[in-house]
Every structure is written in structure tokens, then in C-alpha cells.
PDB file of C-alpha atoms in Angstrom:
ATOM      1  CA  MET A   1       0.000   0.000   0.000  1.00  0.00           C
ATOM      2  CA  GLU A   2       2.840   2.378   0.896  1.00  0.00           C
ATOM      3  CA  ALA A   3       4.386   2.088  -2.589  1.00  0.00           C
ATOM      4  CA  LEU A   4       1.027   2.738  -4.251  1.00  0.00           C
ATOM      5  CA  ILE A   5       0.419   5.810  -2.115  1.00  0.00           C
ATOM      6  CA  ILE A   6       3.913   7.215  -2.733  1.00  0.00           C
ATOM      7  CA  SER A   7       3.718   6.625  -6.490  1.00  0.00           C
ATOM      8  CA  SER A   8       0.392   8.485  -6.577  1.00  0.00           C
ATOM      9  CA  PHE A   9       2.053  11.756  -5.543  1.00  0.00           C
ATOM     10  CA  PRO A  10       4.996  12.282  -7.926  1.00  0.00           C
ATOM     11  CA  SER A  11       5.291  15.984  -7.081  1.00  0.00           C
ATOM     12  CA  LEU A  12       6.269  15.120  -3.504  1.00  0.00           C
ATOM     13  CA  LYS A  13       9.482  13.652  -2.108  1.00  0.00           C
ATOM     14  CA  PHE A  14       9.318  10.887   0.477  1.00  0.00           C
ATOM     15  CA  LYS A  15      11.900  10.019   3.128  1.00  0.00           C
ATOM     16  CA  GLU A  16      11.955   7.789   6.165  1.00  0.00           C
ATOM     17  CA  GLY A  17      11.916   9.762   9.418  1.00  0.00           C
ATOM     18  CA  ARG A  18       9.777  11.268  12.138  1.00  0.00           C
ATOM     19  CA  PRO A  19       6.401  11.881  10.465  1.00  0.00           C
ATOM     20  CA  ARG A  20       6.057  15.450   9.241  1.00  0.00           C
ATOM     21  CA  TYR A  21       5.697  17.537   6.115  1.00  0.00           C
ATOM     22  CA  SER A  22       8.331  20.021   5.017  1.00  0.00           C
ATOM     23  CA  PRO A  23       6.647  22.584   2.759  1.00  0.00           C
ATOM     24  CA  LYS A  24       9.931  24.186   1.724  1.00  0.00           C
ATOM     25  CA  SER A  25      11.265  20.995   0.129  1.00  0.00           C
ATOM     26  CA  ARG A  26       7.813  19.401  -0.425  1.00  0.00           C
ATOM     27  CA  THR A  27       9.060  16.361   1.449  1.00  0.00           C
ATOM     28  CA  ILE A  28       6.922  13.915   3.379  1.00  0.00           C
ATOM     29  CA  TYR A  29       8.749  12.147   6.201  1.00  0.00           C
ATOM     30  CA  TYR A  30       7.140   8.912   7.337  1.00  0.00           C
ATOM     31  CA  ARG A  31       7.807   5.575   9.012  1.00  0.00           C
ATOM     32  CA  SER A  32       7.066   2.398   7.076  1.00  0.00           C
ATOM     33  CA  SER A  33       6.002   0.740  10.310  1.00  0.00           C
ATOM     34  CA  ASP A  34       3.189   3.287  10.865  1.00  0.00           C
ATOM     35  CA  SER A  35      -0.362   3.057   9.598  1.00  0.00           C
ATOM     36  CA  PRO A  36      -0.753   4.199   5.984  1.00  0.00           C
ATOM     37  CA  LEU A  37      -3.272   6.702   7.348  1.00  0.00           C
ATOM     38  CA  LEU A  38      -0.415   8.585   9.016  1.00  0.00           C
ATOM     39  CA  LEU A  39       1.370   8.782   5.664  1.00  0.00           C
ATOM     40  CA  LEU A  40      -1.856  10.077   4.109  1.00  0.00           C
ATOM     41  CA  HIS A  41      -2.173  12.607   6.924  1.00  0.00           C
ATOM     42  CA  GLU A  42       1.199  14.123   6.018  1.00  0.00           C
ATOM     43  CA  ILE A  43       0.241  14.090   2.338  1.00  0.00           C
ATOM     44  CA  ALA A  44      -2.952  15.926   3.288  1.00  0.00           C
ATOM     45  CA  HIS A  45      -0.832  18.764   4.691  1.00  0.00           C
ATOM     46  CA  ALA A  46       0.864  19.046   1.300  1.00  0.00           C
ATOM     47  CA  GLU A  47      -2.400  18.821  -0.624  1.00  0.00           C
ATOM     48  CA  LEU A  48      -3.924  21.517   1.583  1.00  0.00           C
ATOM     49  CA  GLU A  49      -0.804  23.657   1.163  1.00  0.00           C
ATOM     50  CA  HIS A  50      -0.191  23.945   4.887  1.00  0.00           C
ATOM     51  CA  LYS A  51       2.920  25.949   5.565  1.00  0.00           C
ATOM     52  CA  ASN A  52       3.314  27.890   8.785  1.00  0.00           C
ATOM     53  CA  PHE A  53       1.075  28.869  11.625  1.00  0.00           C
ATOM     54  CA  TYR A  54       1.177  32.048  13.658  1.00  0.00           C
ATOM     55  CA  LEU A  55      -1.156  31.267  16.539  1.00  0.00           C
ATOM     56  CA  ASP A  56      -1.028  27.923  18.295  1.00  0.00           C
ATOM     57  CA  ILE A  57      -4.739  27.344  17.673  1.00  0.00           C
ATOM     58  CA  GLU A  58      -4.009  27.590  13.938  1.00  0.00           C
ATOM     59  CA  ARG A  59      -1.759  24.557  14.217  1.00  0.00           C
ATOM     60  CA  LEU A  60      -4.530  22.534  15.808  1.00  0.00           C
ATOM     61  CA  ALA A  61      -6.885  23.665  13.031  1.00  0.00           C
ATOM     62  CA  MET A  62      -4.395  22.553  10.362  1.00  0.00           C
ATOM     63  CA  GLU A  63      -4.082  19.147  12.006  1.00  0.00           C
ATOM     64  CA  ARG A  64      -7.859  18.777  12.187  1.00  0.00           C
ATOM     65  CA  ASP A  65      -8.228  19.840   8.548  1.00  0.00           C
ATOM     66  CA  ALA A  66      -5.577  17.344   7.432  1.00  0.00           C
ATOM     67  CA  TRP A  67      -7.371  14.487   9.209  1.00  0.00           C
ATOM     68  CA  GLU A  68     -10.680  15.553   7.693  1.00  0.00           C
ATOM     69  CA  TYR A  69      -9.070  15.523   4.243  1.00  0.00           C
ATOM     70  CA  VAL A  70      -7.823  11.993   4.901  1.00  0.00           C
ATOM     71  CA  ARG A  71     -11.317  10.943   6.009  1.00  0.00           C
ATOM     72  CA  ARG A  72     -13.188  12.475   3.073  1.00  0.00           C
ATOM     73  CA  ILE A  73     -10.706  12.291   0.181  1.00  0.00           C
ATOM     74  CA  LEU A  74      -7.562  10.235   0.652  1.00  0.00           C
ATOM     75  CA  ALA A  75      -8.674   7.149   2.596  1.00  0.00           C
ATOM     76  CA  PRO A  76     -11.553   6.445   0.173  1.00  0.00           C
ATOM     77  CA  ARG A  77      -9.205   6.985  -2.793  1.00  0.00           C
ATOM     78  CA  PHE A  78      -7.005   4.138  -1.527  1.00  0.00           C
ATOM     79  CA  ASN A  79      -9.890   2.017  -0.207  1.00  0.00           C
ATOM     80  CA  LEU A  80      -8.687   2.382   3.377  1.00  0.00           C
ATOM     81  CA  ASP A  81     -10.972   2.383   6.379  1.00  0.00           C
ATOM     82  CA  PHE A  82     -10.601   5.597   8.327  1.00  0.00           C
ATOM     83  CA  ASP A  83      -9.456   4.960  11.896  1.00  0.00           C
ATOM     84  CA  GLU A  84     -11.256   7.514  14.071  1.00  0.00           C
ATOM     85  CA  ALA A  85      -9.308   6.446  17.179  1.00  0.00           C
ATOM     86  CA  LEU A  86      -5.965   7.004  15.438  1.00  0.00           C
ATOM     87  CA  ALA A  87      -6.990  10.462  14.282  1.00  0.00           C
ATOM     88  CA  GLU A  88      -8.345  11.440  17.704  1.00  0.00           C
ATOM     89  CA  THR A  89      -5.222  10.164  19.467  1.00  0.00           C
ATOM     90  CA  ASP A  90      -3.078  12.231  17.134  1.00  0.00           C
ATOM     91  CA  LEU A  91      -5.278  15.295  17.591  1.00  0.00           C
ATOM     92  CA  ASP A  92      -5.192  14.778  21.361  1.00  0.00           C
ATOM     93  CA  SER A  93      -1.414  15.170  21.276  1.00  0.00           C
ATOM     94  CA  TYR A  94      -1.882  18.645  19.762  1.00  0.00           C
ATOM     95  CA  ARG A  95      -4.695  19.487  22.169  1.00  0.00           C
ATOM     96  CA  ASP A  96      -2.429  18.496  25.067  1.00  0.00           C
ATOM     97  CA  TRP A  97       0.409  20.573  23.586  1.00  0.00           C
ATOM     98  CA  LEU A  98      -1.884  23.590  23.241  1.00  0.00           C
ATOM     99  CA  HIS A  99      -3.229  23.178  26.768  1.00  0.00           C
ATOM    100  CA  ALA A 100       0.296  22.922  28.224  1.00  0.00           C
ATOM    101  CA  ARG A 101       1.431  26.046  26.369  1.00  0.00           C
ATOM    102  CA  SER A 102      -1.581  27.981  27.594  1.00  0.00           C
ATOM    103  CA  ARG A 103      -1.016  27.184  31.281  1.00  0.00           C
ATOM    104  CA  CYS A 104       0.322  30.106  33.289  1.00  0.00           C
ATOM    105  CA  PRO A 105       3.633  29.232  34.952  1.00  0.00           C
ATOM    106  CA  LYS A 106       2.803  31.529  37.874  1.00  0.00           C
ATOM    107  CA  CYS A 107      -0.820  30.719  38.781  1.00  0.00           C
ATOM    108  CA  ASP A 108      -1.478  27.582  36.666  1.00  0.00           C
ATOM    109  CA  GLN A 109      -4.615  29.046  35.055  1.00  0.00           C
ATOM    110  CA  ASN A 110      -5.266  29.123  31.319  1.00  0.00           C
ATOM    111  CA  ARG A 111      -3.827  32.073  29.450  1.00  0.00           C
ATOM    112  CA  TYR A 112      -4.867  33.504  26.093  1.00  0.00           C
ATOM    113  CA  GLN A 113      -2.636  34.069  23.088  1.00  0.00           C
ATOM    114  CA  ASP A 114      -2.583  37.627  21.774  1.00  0.00           C
ATOM    115  CA  GLN A 115      -3.522  37.697  18.071  1.00  0.00           C
ATOM    116  CA  VAL A 116      -1.097  40.516  17.282  1.00  0.00           C
ATOM    117  CA  THR A 117       2.048  39.426  19.116  1.00  0.00           C
ATOM    118  CA  ALA A 118       1.269  35.688  19.495  1.00  0.00           C
ATOM    119  CA  THR A 119       2.414  35.909  23.116  1.00  0.00           C
ATOM    120  CA  TYR A 120       0.454  34.415  25.976  1.00  0.00           C
ATOM    121  CA  HIS A 121      -1.102  36.591  28.682  1.00  0.00           C
ATOM    122  CA  CYS A 122      -2.733  35.540  31.913  1.00  0.00           C
ATOM    123  CA  PRO A 123      -5.936  37.403  32.803  1.00  0.00           C
ATOM    124  CA  PHE A 124      -5.724  36.107  36.397  1.00  0.00           C
ATOM    125  CA  CYS A 125      -2.274  37.208  37.516  1.00  0.00           C
ATOM    126  CA  ALA A 126      -1.122  39.358  34.557  1.00  0.00           C
ATOM    127  CA  GLN A 127       1.855  37.074  33.881  1.00  0.00           C
ATOM    128  CA  ALA A 128       3.057  37.470  30.287  1.00  0.00           C
TER     129      ALA A 128
END
């Protein structure tokens, strides 16, 4: 299945490594031992032209959009069953990352990220 998927995207480069997409080189890094859905997820980032994010919530949105693209477009194209648990586990890692970044180091409450400066601010103790 991996070979079929890779050959279906000749405009992309593929290399073994920690799963990710490099928009600059249009390279998909993947592990052969992983589910083909994870490979498709990285391809989805390329297909959706995901590049950079400014706000942390934008990264979570890109991850969600990539999984949705796998669900609706890529998995059916390759006759693969979409694994909801796999997608949710992956998304949970980004939700956990976002939650950890938003925690105030001083008072442990949730902070908000300023849309102009992308810095976090705590409305409870004014910690920046």
C-alpha cells in the first residue's frame, strides 16, 4: 500500500523519518512501520498547502483539517478504512500541547494568546 500511495504523488518527495511535512522541500517524512493513514495525513498537509502557523490554535486547526481531508478524500481513494481512534489520538497530542502552552507558569490558570504578538497573557495574575 505504501508504494502505491507514494507513487500516486509524484510531485512530492518521500523520506523515512519522524512523520512530518516540510513545505519548503515538499518532502513527506514517514515511518514504514506506521499506519498508511499517518502517511496520508502528512500528504494531506501538502495537498492543503499547509505551511506555517502564527497562533497555536491555527496549528490545531491545520491538524484537524488534514485528518478531515484523509477521512473524506484520501482514505476512500485508496480504499482504506478511516481509523477515528488514530486520528483522535493524534489530535489529542496537539490538544495536550496547546493546553500545556496555555497554562500560566505563575498561577497555573489558562492564558490567552494575543492575536497581534502571538504571546500568551494571563488574565488572572497578569503574567506574560
